[in-house]
Amino acid sequence: MIEKRDFYINGQWVAPSQANDFEVIDPSTEEACAVITIGSEADTNAAVAAAKAALPGWIATPVQERIALVEKLVEIYSKRGEDMAQAMSLEMGAPIDMARSQQVGAGSYHLQNFIRAAKAYEFDAPLGDHAPNDRIIHEAVGVAGLITPWNWPMNQVTLKVGAAAIAGCTMVLKPSEQSPLNAMLFAEMMDEAGFPAGVFNLVNGDGVGVGSQLTAHPDVDMISFTGSTRAGIAISKSAAETLKKVHLELGGKGANVIFDDADEKAVKRGVLHMMNNTGQSCNAPSRMLVQKGIYDQAVATAAEVASKITVGPASAEGRHIGPVVNELQWTKIQDLIQQGIDEGAKLVAGGTGRPEGLNKGFYVKPTVFADVNNQMVVAREEIFGPVLSIIPFETEEEAVQIANDTPYGLTNYVQTQDGARANRMARVLRSGMVEMNGKSRSAGSPFGGMKQSGNGREGGSWGLEDFLEVKAVGGWAAE
């Protein structure tokens, strides 16, 4: 079992101010795999003070030097990819092959995209030809509190830290207490890369403690949070007291609209996408809307695909899904599957309980419901597990109505060979992202949602802008 209790504050590893142990549980075995210490208010204050003290020097550091440090970070991150994969697989249950490719790969991908975007970004430029003596300066927001989740740890840590560092913000990271080991490895990498003391700080803690302290702290200028909508609402209320800038990446209940002219792999693709990362993705296509002409065949295909998905320990190599992150999530998912059954949805794959042969560990059967209507609980709530709901529709207009009838608005998906229809759908679906015919968004594309899926955008130039303030200067003198 790993025991490492220190926090990274002001460029060094420091002991927590008081002992408050928390066991990190391996979801594959239900056994403790590490012990961390939950930070106190004194630890939070120390980290914020370090970030505040480092801010003037970091803002004044030329952006080219900040970019160079992130480039160094990418080199170190790549060398330690296996360590990172092992940590994430152990603590949050990503199968090791998936952890190596997708979980670790997401981190280097985002950092490289920030470097590319920053090199082309105009941080300081004239307003325009009509106003030669006006200047627009993009300047760091200030001290940023970064609160990240357990489901895609490095994806979210790098989306926040990479952008904040290049923008000139100093920061305090509070990773999820459910998956803190990867963040501690990342802190080692930031240290090795040579970021100045106080620019990056890490304090382990829970949302009620360190998370709330950062949100309310008068010396924190911005909160960037990824997590549940419920927590996002609480953060917004708390941050309002000090008028902080708040960036929120929250939940989703994405619709995957499959028209009767969709390609033959559309249904299979949708099921596998839903089950990836054991369904623990905010942008998962958890509502499959299928046009009635192909509905029966789609249900049969989805059931067959789900039934062939294997479930196993995160440590095992191969293409399978692992456990969900903890007992609380496992119980919530089981309750929601049972609610789907009780409401009359047709269970065509999976169901309650652990998969056959797995008596320990937080494993969930890949589950598919058919004949769902959009008012059922399984169609309304973000389940955050490997559970797919299939909903029939007749017309394009009905599909749009069902897809948009949700408090969420993160990612929707469209499957059709009619290009004009695909483009029409993209324009009317109320979500921050739309992906069509299995094509994901390209490098540097912004990630974020509408409605209760949050505000702001992460990734590429949009991600940089979330950590920047716009300063307008009149009467700029020629130099």
CSV table of C-alpha atoms in Angstrom, one decimal, residues 1-475:
chain,number,residue,atom,x,y,z
A,1,MET,CA,0.0,0.0,0.0
A,2,ILE,CA,1.3,3.5,-0.9
A,3,GLU,CA,1.7,5.9,1.9
A,4,LYS,CA,2.5,9.5,0.9
A,5,ARG,CA,1.1,12.3,2.9
A,6,ASP,CA,2.9,15.4,1.8
A,7,PHE,CA,1.5,18.4,-0.1
A,8,TYR,CA,3.4,20.4,-2.7
A,9,ILE,CA,3.4,24.0,-1.6
A,10,ASN,CA,5.7,26.8,-2.7
A,11,GLY,CA,8.0,24.6,-4.6
A,12,GLN,CA,8.6,21.9,-2.0
A,13,TRP,CA,6.9,18.9,-0.4
A,14,VAL,CA,5.6,19.8,3.0
A,15,ALA,CA,4.0,17.8,5.8
A,16,PRO,CA,0.3,18.6,6.3
A,17,SER,CA,-0.5,20.8,9.3
A,18,GLN,CA,-2.4,18.0,11.0
A,19,ALA,CA,-3.1,14.2,10.6
A,20,ASN,CA,-6.4,13.5,8.9
A,21,ASP,CA,-5.9,10.2,7.0
A,22,PHE,CA,-8.0,9.1,4.1
A,23,GLU,CA,-7.8,5.6,2.5
A,24,VAL,CA,-7.8,5.4,-1.2
A,25,ILE,CA,-9.7,2.3,-2.3
A,26,ASP,CA,-8.8,0.1,-5.3
A,27,PRO,CA,-12.2,-0.4,-6.9
A,28,SER,CA,-11.1,-3.7,-8.4
A,29,THR,CA,-10.5,-5.3,-5.0
A,30,GLU,CA,-12.3,-3.0,-2.5
A,31,GLU,CA,-9.0,-2.9,-0.6
A,32,ALA,CA,-7.1,0.2,0.5
A,33,CYS,CA,-4.3,0.9,-2.0
A,34,ALA,CA,-2.9,4.2,-0.6
A,35,VAL,CA,-3.2,6.6,2.4
A,36,ILE,CA,-3.3,10.4,1.9
A,37,THR,CA,-4.0,13.2,4.3
A,38,ILE,CA,-6.9,15.5,3.8
A,39,GLY,CA,-5.8,19.1,4.1
A,40,SER,CA,-6.9,21.6,6.7
A,41,GLU,CA,-7.8,25.2,6.3
A,42,ALA,CA,-4.2,26.1,7.3
A,43,ASP,CA,-2.9,24.0,4.4
A,44,THR,CA,-5.2,25.7,2.0
A,45,ASN,CA,-4.2,29.1,3.2
A,46,ALA,CA,-0.5,28.3,2.9
A,47,ALA,CA,-1.0,27.1,-0.7
A,48,VAL,CA,-3.0,30.2,-1.6
A,49,ALA,CA,-0.5,32.5,0.0
A,50,ALA,CA,2.3,30.8,-2.0
A,51,ALA,CA,0.4,31.3,-5.2
A,52,LYS,CA,-0.4,34.9,-4.4
A,53,ALA,CA,3.2,35.7,-3.6
A,54,ALA,CA,4.4,34.0,-6.9
A,55,LEU,CA,1.8,35.8,-9.1
A,56,PRO,CA,3.6,39.1,-9.9
A,57,GLY,CA,6.8,37.3,-11.0
A,58,TRP,CA,4.9,34.7,-13.1
A,59,ILE,CA,2.7,37.3,-14.8
A,60,ALA,CA,5.9,39.2,-15.7
A,61,THR,CA,7.6,36.1,-17.1
A,62,PRO,CA,7.5,36.4,-20.9
A,63,VAL,CA,4.9,34.0,-22.4
A,64,GLN,CA,7.6,32.3,-24.5
A,65,GLU,CA,9.3,31.2,-21.3
A,66,ARG,CA,6.1,30.0,-19.8
A,67,ILE,CA,5.5,28.0,-23.0
A,68,ALA,CA,9.0,26.5,-22.8
A,69,LEU,CA,8.3,25.2,-19.3
A,70,VAL,CA,5.2,23.5,-20.5
A,71,GLU,CA,7.2,22.0,-23.3
A,72,LYS,CA,9.6,20.6,-20.7
A,73,LEU,CA,6.7,19.3,-18.8
A,74,VAL,CA,5.5,17.4,-21.8
A,75,GLU,CA,8.9,15.7,-22.2
A,76,ILE,CA,8.8,14.6,-18.5
A,77,TYR,CA,5.2,13.5,-18.7
A,78,SER,CA,5.9,11.3,-21.7
A,79,LYS,CA,8.9,9.6,-20.0
A,80,ARG,CA,6.7,8.8,-16.9
A,81,GLY,CA,3.7,7.6,-18.8
A,82,GLU,CA,3.8,4.1,-17.4
A,83,ASP,CA,3.9,5.4,-13.8
A,84,MET,CA,0.9,7.6,-14.5
A,85,ALA,CA,-1.0,4.7,-16.2
A,86,GLN,CA,-0.4,2.4,-13.2
A,87,ALA,CA,-1.5,5.1,-10.7
A,88,MET,CA,-4.8,5.9,-12.5
A,89,SER,CA,-5.6,2.2,-13.2
A,90,LEU,CA,-5.1,1.4,-9.5
A,91,GLU,CA,-7.0,4.2,-7.9
A,92,MET,CA,-10.0,4.8,-10.3
A,93,GLY,CA,-10.3,1.4,-12.1
A,94,ALA,CA,-9.4,2.2,-15.7
A,95,PRO,CA,-8.2,-1.0,-17.4
A,96,ILE,CA,-4.4,-0.8,-17.7
A,97,ASP,CA,-4.3,-0.8,-21.5
A,98,MET,CA,-7.0,1.9,-21.6
A,99,ALA,CA,-5.1,3.9,-18.9
A,100,ARG,CA,-1.9,3.8,-21.0
A,101,SER,CA,-3.6,4.9,-24.2
A,102,GLN,CA,-6.6,7.1,-23.4
A,103,GLN,CA,-6.1,8.2,-19.8
A,104,VAL,CA,-2.4,9.1,-20.1
A,105,GLY,CA,-2.7,10.1,-23.7
A,106,ALA,CA,-5.3,12.7,-22.9
A,107,GLY,CA,-2.8,14.6,-20.8
A,108,SER,CA,0.0,14.9,-23.4
A,109,TYR,CA,-2.6,15.6,-26.1
A,110,HIS,CA,-4.0,18.7,-24.2
A,111,LEU,CA,-0.6,20.1,-23.2
A,112,GLN,CA,0.6,19.9,-26.8
A,113,ASN,CA,-2.5,21.6,-28.1
A,114,PHE,CA,-2.1,24.4,-25.6
A,115,ILE,CA,1.5,24.9,-26.7
A,116,ARG,CA,0.4,25.0,-30.3
A,117,ALA,CA,-2.5,27.5,-29.6
A,118,ALA,CA,-0.3,29.7,-27.4
A,119,LYS,CA,2.4,30.1,-30.0
A,120,ALA,CA,-0.3,31.5,-32.4
A,121,TYR,CA,-2.2,33.5,-29.8
A,122,GLU,CA,-2.0,37.3,-29.7
A,123,PHE,CA,-1.6,38.1,-26.0
A,124,ASP,CA,-0.8,41.7,-26.7
A,125,ALA,CA,-2.0,43.4,-30.0
A,126,PRO,CA,-3.5,46.6,-31.4
A,127,LEU,CA,-7.2,47.0,-31.3
A,128,GLY,CA,-7.3,47.5,-35.0
A,129,ASP,CA,-6.2,49.6,-38.0
A,130,HIS,CA,-8.8,52.2,-37.0
A,131,ALA,CA,-7.3,52.7,-33.5
A,132,PRO,CA,-3.5,52.5,-33.7
A,133,ASN,CA,-3.0,53.9,-30.2
A,134,ASP,CA,-5.3,51.4,-28.5
A,135,ARG,CA,-3.9,48.2,-27.2
A,136,ILE,CA,-5.7,44.9,-26.1
A,137,ILE,CA,-3.7,43.0,-23.5
A,138,HIS,CA,-4.7,39.5,-22.4
A,139,GLU,CA,-3.5,39.2,-18.8
A,140,ALA,CA,-3.7,36.3,-16.3
A,141,VAL,CA,-6.9,36.3,-14.1
A,142,GLY,CA,-4.7,35.7,-11.1
A,143,VAL,CA,-4.7,32.9,-8.5
A,144,ALA,CA,-6.7,30.0,-9.8
A,145,GLY,CA,-8.2,27.3,-7.7
A,146,LEU,CA,-8.4,24.1,-9.7
A,147,ILE,CA,-10.8,21.3,-8.6
A,148,THR,CA,-10.6,18.1,-10.6
A,149,PRO,CA,-12.6,14.8,-10.7
A,150,TRP,CA,-11.7,11.2,-10.5
A,151,ASN,CA,-13.1,9.9,-13.8
A,152,TRP,CA,-10.6,11.3,-16.3
A,153,PRO,CA,-7.9,12.6,-13.9
A,154,MET,CA,-5.1,13.7,-16.2
A,155,ASN,CA,-7.5,14.9,-18.9
A,156,GLN,CA,-8.8,17.4,-16.4
A,157,VAL,CA,-5.6,18.3,-14.6
A,158,THR,CA,-3.8,19.1,-17.8
A,159,LEU,CA,-6.7,21.0,-19.3
A,160,LYS,CA,-6.6,23.3,-16.3
A,161,VAL,CA,-2.9,23.4,-15.3
A,162,GLY,CA,-1.6,23.7,-18.9
A,163,ALA,CA,-3.9,26.6,-19.7
A,164,ALA,CA,-3.4,28.4,-16.4
A,165,ALA,CA,0.4,28.1,-16.6
A,166,ILE,CA,0.7,29.5,-20.1
A,167,ALA,CA,-1.8,32.3,-19.3
A,168,GLY,CA,0.3,33.4,-16.4
A,169,CYS,CA,-1.9,32.3,-13.5
A,170,THR,CA,-0.6,30.8,-10.4
A,171,MET,CA,-2.6,27.9,-9.0
A,172,VAL,CA,-3.7,25.6,-6.2
A,173,LEU,CA,-4.8,22.1,-7.4
A,174,LYS,CA,-7.2,20.0,-5.3
A,175,PRO,CA,-7.6,16.7,-7.1
A,176,SER,CA,-10.3,14.2,-6.2
A,177,GLU,CA,-9.6,12.4,-3.0
A,178,GLN,CA,-10.8,9.3,-4.8
A,179,SER,CA,-7.9,9.5,-7.3
A,180,PRO,CA,-5.1,11.6,-5.8
A,181,LEU,CA,-2.0,9.5,-6.8
A,182,ASN,CA,-1.9,10.7,-10.4
A,183,ALA,CA,-2.0,14.3,-9.3
A,184,MET,CA,0.9,13.8,-6.9
A,185,LEU,CA,2.9,12.3,-9.7
A,186,PHE,CA,2.0,15.3,-11.8
A,187,ALA,CA,3.3,17.6,-9.0
A,188,GLU,CA,6.6,15.8,-9.2
A,189,MET,CA,6.7,16.5,-12.9
A,190,MET,CA,5.9,20.2,-12.4
A,191,ASP,CA,8.8,20.3,-9.9
A,192,GLU,CA,11.2,18.6,-12.3
A,193,ALA,CA,10.2,20.8,-15.1
A,194,GLY,CA,11.4,23.8,-13.1
A,195,PHE,CA,8.3,25.9,-12.6
A,196,PRO,CA,9.1,28.7,-10.1
A,197,ALA,CA,8.1,28.1,-6.5
A,198,GLY,CA,4.5,29.0,-5.8
A,199,VAL,CA,3.3,28.8,-9.4
A,200,PHE,CA,1.8,25.3,-8.9
A,201,ASN,CA,0.6,24.0,-5.5
A,202,LEU,CA,-1.2,20.9,-4.6
A,203,VAL,CA,-3.3,20.2,-1.5
A,204,ASN,CA,-5.3,17.0,-1.2
A,205,GLY,CA,-8.7,17.3,0.3
A,206,ASP,CA,-12.4,16.8,-0.1
A,207,GLY,CA,-15.0,19.1,-1.6
A,208,VAL,CA,-16.5,20.1,1.8
A,209,GLY,CA,-13.1,21.0,3.2
A,210,VAL,CA,-10.3,22.2,0.8
A,211,GLY,CA,-12.7,22.6,-2.1
A,212,SER,CA,-15.0,24.9,-0.2
A,213,GLN,CA,-12.1,26.8,1.3
A,214,LEU,CA,-10.7,27.5,-2.1
A,215,THR,CA,-14.1,28.6,-3.5
A,216,ALA,CA,-14.6,31.1,-0.7
A,217,HIS,CA,-11.0,32.3,-0.3
A,218,PRO,CA,-10.7,36.1,-0.9
A,219,ASP,CA,-7.2,35.7,-2.4
A,220,VAL,CA,-8.4,33.2,-5.1
A,221,ASP,CA,-9.4,35.0,-8.2
A,222,MET,CA,-10.9,32.1,-10.2
A,223,ILE,CA,-12.3,28.7,-9.7
A,224,SER,CA,-12.1,26.1,-12.5
A,225,PHE,CA,-14.2,23.1,-11.5
A,226,THR,CA,-15.1,19.8,-13.2
A,227,GLY,CA,-17.6,17.6,-11.5
A,228,SER,CA,-21.3,17.2,-10.7
A,229,THR,CA,-23.9,19.8,-11.5
A,230,ARG,CA,-25.0,19.8,-7.8
A,231,ALA,CA,-21.4,20.7,-6.7
A,232,GLY,CA,-21.2,23.3,-9.5
A,233,ILE,CA,-24.2,25.1,-8.2
A,234,ALA,CA,-22.8,25.1,-4.6
A,235,ILE,CA,-19.5,26.5,-5.9
A,236,SER,CA,-21.2,29.2,-7.9
A,237,LYS,CA,-23.1,30.4,-4.8
A,238,SER,CA,-20.0,30.4,-2.6
A,239,ALA,CA,-17.8,32.1,-5.2
A,240,ALA,CA,-20.4,34.9,-5.6
A,241,GLU,CA,-19.5,36.3,-2.2
A,242,THR,CA,-16.1,37.4,-3.6
A,243,LEU,CA,-17.2,37.8,-7.2
A,244,LYS,CA,-14.7,35.2,-8.5
A,245,LYS,CA,-14.6,34.1,-12.1
A,246,VAL,CA,-16.1,30.6,-12.2
A,247,HIS,CA,-15.5,28.0,-14.9
A,248,LEU,CA,-17.7,24.9,-14.7
A,249,GLU,CA,-17.5,21.6,-16.6
A,250,LEU,CA,-20.5,19.6,-15.3
A,251,GLY,CA,-22.7,16.7,-16.1
A,252,GLY,CA,-24.3,15.5,-19.3
A,253,LYS,CA,-27.0,13.3,-20.7
A,254,GLY,CA,-26.0,13.2,-24.3
A,255,ALA,CA,-28.4,12.1,-27.1
A,256,ASN,CA,-27.1,9.9,-29.9
A,257,VAL,CA,-29.6,10.4,-32.7
A,258,ILE,CA,-29.5,7.5,-35.2
A,259,PHE,CA,-31.5,8.1,-38.4
A,260,ASP,CA,-32.7,5.2,-40.6
A,261,ASP,CA,-29.9,6.0,-43.1
A,262,ALA,CA,-27.1,5.8,-40.6
A,263,ASP,CA,-24.1,3.7,-41.5
A,264,GLU,CA,-24.2,0.1,-40.5
A,265,LYS,CA,-21.7,0.5,-37.6
A,266,ALA,CA,-23.5,3.4,-36.0
A,267,VAL,CA,-25.3,1.4,-33.3
A,268,LYS,CA,-22.3,-0.7,-32.3
A,269,ARG,CA,-20.2,2.4,-32.2
A,270,GLY,CA,-22.7,4.2,-30.0
A,271,VAL,CA,-22.8,1.3,-27.5
A,272,LEU,CA,-19.1,0.9,-27.3
A,273,HIS,CA,-18.7,4.7,-26.9
A,274,MET,CA,-21.2,4.6,-24.0
A,275,MET,CA,-19.5,1.8,-22.2
A,276,ASN,CA,-16.0,3.3,-22.6
A,277,ASN,CA,-14.4,4.2,-19.2
A,278,THR,CA,-17.2,2.1,-17.7
A,279,GLY,CA,-19.7,4.8,-18.6
A,280,GLN,CA,-18.0,7.3,-16.3
A,281,SER,CA,-17.8,10.2,-18.8
A,282,CYS,CA,-19.8,13.4,-18.7
A,283,ASN,CA,-20.0,13.4,-22.5
A,284,ALA,CA,-21.2,9.8,-22.8
A,285,PRO,CA,-23.9,9.2,-25.4
A,286,SER,CA,-26.3,7.7,-22.8
A,287,ARG,CA,-29.5,8.3,-24.7
A,288,MET,CA,-29.7,6.5,-28.0
A,289,LEU,CA,-32.5,7.9,-30.1
A,290,VAL,CA,-33.4,5.6,-33.0
A,291,GLN,CA,-35.7,6.2,-35.9
A,292,LYS,CA,-38.6,3.7,-35.9
A,293,GLY,CA,-37.8,2.2,-39.3
A,294,ILE,CA,-34.6,0.6,-37.9
A,295,TYR,CA,-35.5,0.6,-34.2
A,296,ASP,CA,-36.0,-3.2,-33.7
A,297,GLN,CA,-32.8,-4.0,-35.4
A,298,ALA,CA,-30.9,-1.4,-33.5
A,299,VAL,CA,-32.2,-2.8,-30.2
A,300,ALA,CA,-31.1,-6.3,-31.1
A,301,THR,CA,-27.7,-5.0,-32.2
A,302,ALA,CA,-27.2,-3.0,-29.0
A,303,ALA,CA,-28.2,-5.9,-26.8
A,304,GLU,CA,-25.7,-8.2,-28.7
A,305,VAL,CA,-22.9,-5.7,-28.5
A,306,ALA,CA,-23.4,-5.1,-24.8
A,307,SER,CA,-23.6,-8.8,-24.0
A,308,LYS,CA,-20.2,-9.3,-25.6
A,309,ILE,CA,-18.4,-6.6,-23.5
A,310,THR,CA,-16.3,-8.2,-20.9
A,311,VAL,CA,-15.8,-6.8,-17.4
A,312,GLY,CA,-12.7,-7.4,-15.3
A,313,PRO,CA,-10.0,-6.1,-13.0
A,314,ALA,CA,-8.2,-2.9,-13.9
A,315,SER,CA,-4.9,-4.6,-13.6
A,316,ALA,CA,-5.7,-7.1,-16.4
A,317,GLU,CA,-4.5,-6.3,-19.9
A,318,GLY,CA,-7.0,-6.5,-22.7
A,319,ARG,CA,-10.1,-4.7,-24.1
A,320,HIS,CA,-12.6,-4.9,-21.2
A,321,ILE,CA,-14.2,-2.4,-18.9
A,322,GLY,CA,-13.2,-2.1,-15.3
A,323,PRO,CA,-15.2,-1.3,-12.1
A,324,VAL,CA,-16.8,1.9,-11.3
A,325,VAL,CA,-14.9,4.1,-8.9
A,326,ASN,CA,-16.4,3.3,-5.5
A,327,GLU,CA,-19.2,1.7,-3.5
A,328,LEU,CA,-21.3,4.9,-3.4
A,329,GLN,CA,-21.3,5.1,-7.2
A,330,TRP,CA,-22.0,1.3,-7.5
A,331,THR,CA,-25.0,1.6,-5.2
A,332,LYS,CA,-26.4,4.6,-7.0
A,333,ILE,CA,-26.1,2.8,-10.4
A,334,GLN,CA,-27.8,-0.3,-9.1
A,335,ASP,CA,-30.6,1.8,-7.7
A,336,LEU,CA,-31.1,3.6,-11.1
A,337,ILE,CA,-31.1,0.3,-13.0
A,338,GLN,CA,-33.8,-1.0,-10.7
A,339,GLN,CA,-35.8,2.2,-11.2
A,340,GLY,CA,-35.6,1.7,-14.9
A,341,ILE,CA,-37.0,-1.8,-14.5
A,342,ASP,CA,-39.7,-0.6,-12.1
A,343,GLU,CA,-40.7,2.2,-14.6
A,344,GLY,CA,-41.3,-0.3,-17.3
A,345,ALA,CA,-38.2,0.1,-19.5
A,346,LYS,CA,-37.4,-3.1,-21.3
A,347,LEU,CA,-34.1,-4.6,-20.1
A,348,VAL,CA,-32.4,-6.2,-23.1
A,349,ALA,CA,-28.8,-6.5,-21.6
A,350,GLY,CA,-27.3,-6.5,-18.2
A,351,GLY,CA,-29.3,-5.6,-15.1
A,352,THR,CA,-28.6,-5.3,-11.4
A,353,GLY,CA,-25.9,-7.1,-9.5
A,354,ARG,CA,-22.3,-7.9,-10.4
A,355,PRO,CA,-21.3,-9.7,-13.6
A,356,GLU,CA,-21.0,-13.4,-13.3
A,357,GLY,CA,-17.8,-14.6,-11.6
A,358,LEU,CA,-17.1,-11.3,-9.9
A,359,ASN,CA,-18.1,-11.3,-6.3
A,360,LYS,CA,-15.8,-8.5,-5.1
A,361,GLY,CA,-15.1,-5.2,-6.6
A,362,PHE,CA,-17.4,-2.4,-7.8
A,363,TYR,CA,-18.3,-4.1,-11.1
A,364,VAL,CA,-21.5,-3.3,-13.0
A,365,LYS,CA,-23.1,-5.3,-15.8
A,366,PRO,CA,-23.1,-3.5,-19.2
A,367,THR,CA,-26.8,-2.6,-19.3
A,368,VAL,CA,-29.1,-1.6,-22.1
A,369,PHE,CA,-32.7,-0.5,-21.7
A,370,ALA,CA,-35.1,-0.3,-24.7
A,371,ASP,CA,-38.6,1.2,-25.1
A,372,VAL,CA,-37.5,4.1,-22.9
A,373,ASN,CA,-39.4,7.4,-22.9
A,374,ASN,CA,-37.7,10.6,-22.1
A,375,GLN,CA,-39.6,11.1,-18.9
A,376,MET,CA,-38.2,8.0,-17.2
A,377,VAL,CA,-35.5,8.4,-14.6
A,378,VAL,CA,-33.0,6.5,-16.6
A,379,ALA,CA,-33.5,9.1,-19.4
A,380,ARG,CA,-33.4,12.1,-17.1
A,381,GLU,CA,-30.6,11.5,-14.6
A,382,GLU,CA,-26.9,11.2,-15.3
A,383,ILE,CA,-26.2,7.6,-14.2
A,384,PHE,CA,-22.4,7.7,-14.7
A,385,GLY,CA,-22.1,4.0,-15.3
A,386,PRO,CA,-22.4,1.5,-18.2
A,387,VAL,CA,-26.1,2.0,-18.7
A,388,LEU,CA,-27.6,2.9,-22.1
A,389,SER,CA,-31.3,3.9,-22.7
A,390,ILE,CA,-32.8,3.5,-26.2
A,391,ILE,CA,-35.6,5.8,-27.2
A,392,PRO,CA,-37.6,5.6,-30.5
A,393,PHE,CA,-38.6,8.6,-32.6
A,394,GLU,CA,-40.3,9.1,-36.0
A,395,THR,CA,-39.3,12.4,-37.4
A,396,GLU,CA,-36.4,14.8,-37.4
A,397,GLU,CA,-38.4,17.3,-35.5
A,398,GLU,CA,-39.3,14.8,-32.8
A,399,ALA,CA,-35.7,13.7,-32.5
A,400,VAL,CA,-34.7,17.4,-31.8
A,401,GLN,CA,-37.4,17.8,-29.3
A,402,ILE,CA,-36.4,14.7,-27.3
A,403,ALA,CA,-32.7,15.4,-27.5
A,404,ASN,CA,-33.1,19.0,-26.2
A,405,ASP,CA,-35.6,18.0,-23.5
A,406,THR,CA,-33.0,17.7,-20.8
A,407,PRO,CA,-31.5,20.1,-18.3
A,408,TYR,CA,-28.1,19.2,-19.7
A,409,GLY,CA,-26.3,20.4,-22.8
A,410,LEU,CA,-22.8,19.0,-23.1
A,411,THR,CA,-22.4,16.7,-26.1
A,412,ASN,CA,-24.9,15.3,-28.6
A,413,TYR,CA,-24.3,12.9,-31.5
A,414,VAL,CA,-25.8,12.5,-35.0
A,415,GLN,CA,-25.7,9.5,-37.3
A,416,THR,CA,-27.0,10.1,-40.8
A,417,GLN,CA,-25.7,9.9,-44.4
A,418,ASP,CA,-27.7,13.0,-45.3
A,419,GLY,CA,-25.2,15.9,-45.0
A,420,ALA,CA,-27.8,18.6,-45.1
A,421,ARG,CA,-29.8,16.9,-42.3
A,422,ALA,CA,-26.6,16.4,-40.2
A,423,ASN,CA,-25.8,20.1,-40.5
A,424,ARG,CA,-29.4,21.1,-39.6
A,425,MET,CA,-29.2,18.9,-36.5
A,426,ALA,CA,-25.9,20.4,-35.5
A,427,ARG,CA,-27.4,23.9,-35.6
A,428,VAL,CA,-30.5,23.1,-33.5
A,429,LEU,CA,-29.2,20.7,-30.9
A,430,ARG,CA,-28.7,22.7,-27.6
A,431,SER,CA,-25.3,21.5,-26.6
A,432,GLY,CA,-21.8,22.9,-26.5
A,433,MET,CA,-20.5,20.1,-28.7
A,434,VAL,CA,-22.0,18.0,-31.5
A,435,GLU,CA,-20.2,15.0,-33.1
A,436,MET,CA,-21.4,13.3,-36.3
A,437,ASN,CA,-21.0,9.9,-37.8
A,438,GLY,CA,-18.3,8.8,-35.5
A,439,LYS,CA,-16.0,11.7,-36.1
A,440,SER,CA,-14.7,13.3,-32.9
A,441,ARG,CA,-13.6,16.9,-32.5
A,442,SER,CA,-10.2,17.9,-33.8
A,443,ALA,CA,-7.1,19.0,-31.8
A,444,GLY,CA,-7.6,22.3,-30.1
A,445,SER,CA,-11.4,22.2,-30.4
A,446,PRO,CA,-13.2,23.6,-27.3
A,447,PHE,CA,-14.8,21.3,-24.7
A,448,GLY,CA,-17.7,22.6,-22.7
A,449,GLY,CA,-21.5,22.8,-22.4
A,450,MET,CA,-24.7,24.8,-22.1
A,451,LYS,CA,-27.5,24.9,-19.6
A,452,GLN,CA,-26.7,22.7,-16.5
A,453,SER,CA,-23.6,21.3,-18.2
A,454,GLY,CA,-21.7,24.4,-17.2
A,455,ASN,CA,-20.0,27.4,-18.7
A,456,GLY,CA,-16.7,28.3,-20.2
A,457,ARG,CA,-14.6,26.1,-22.6
A,458,GLU,CA,-11.5,24.0,-22.1
A,459,GLY,CA,-8.8,23.2,-24.7
A,460,GLY,CA,-6.9,25.1,-27.3
A,461,SER,CA,-7.2,28.9,-27.5
A,462,TRP,CA,-10.6,28.9,-25.8
A,463,GLY,CA,-9.0,27.1,-22.8
A,464,LEU,CA,-6.3,29.8,-22.6
A,465,GLU,CA,-8.9,32.6,-22.7
A,466,ASP,CA,-10.8,31.1,-19.7
A,467,PHE,CA,-7.7,32.0,-17.6
A,468,LEU,CA,-7.2,35.5,-19.1
A,469,GLU,CA,-8.7,38.9,-18.5
A,470,VAL,CA,-9.0,41.4,-21.3
A,471,LYS,CA,-7.4,44.8,-20.6
A,472,ALA,CA,-8.2,47.7,-23.0
A,473,VAL,CA,-5.5,50.4,-23.1
A,474,GLY,CA,-6.1,53.8,-24.8
A,475,GLY,CA,-3.2,56.1,-25.7
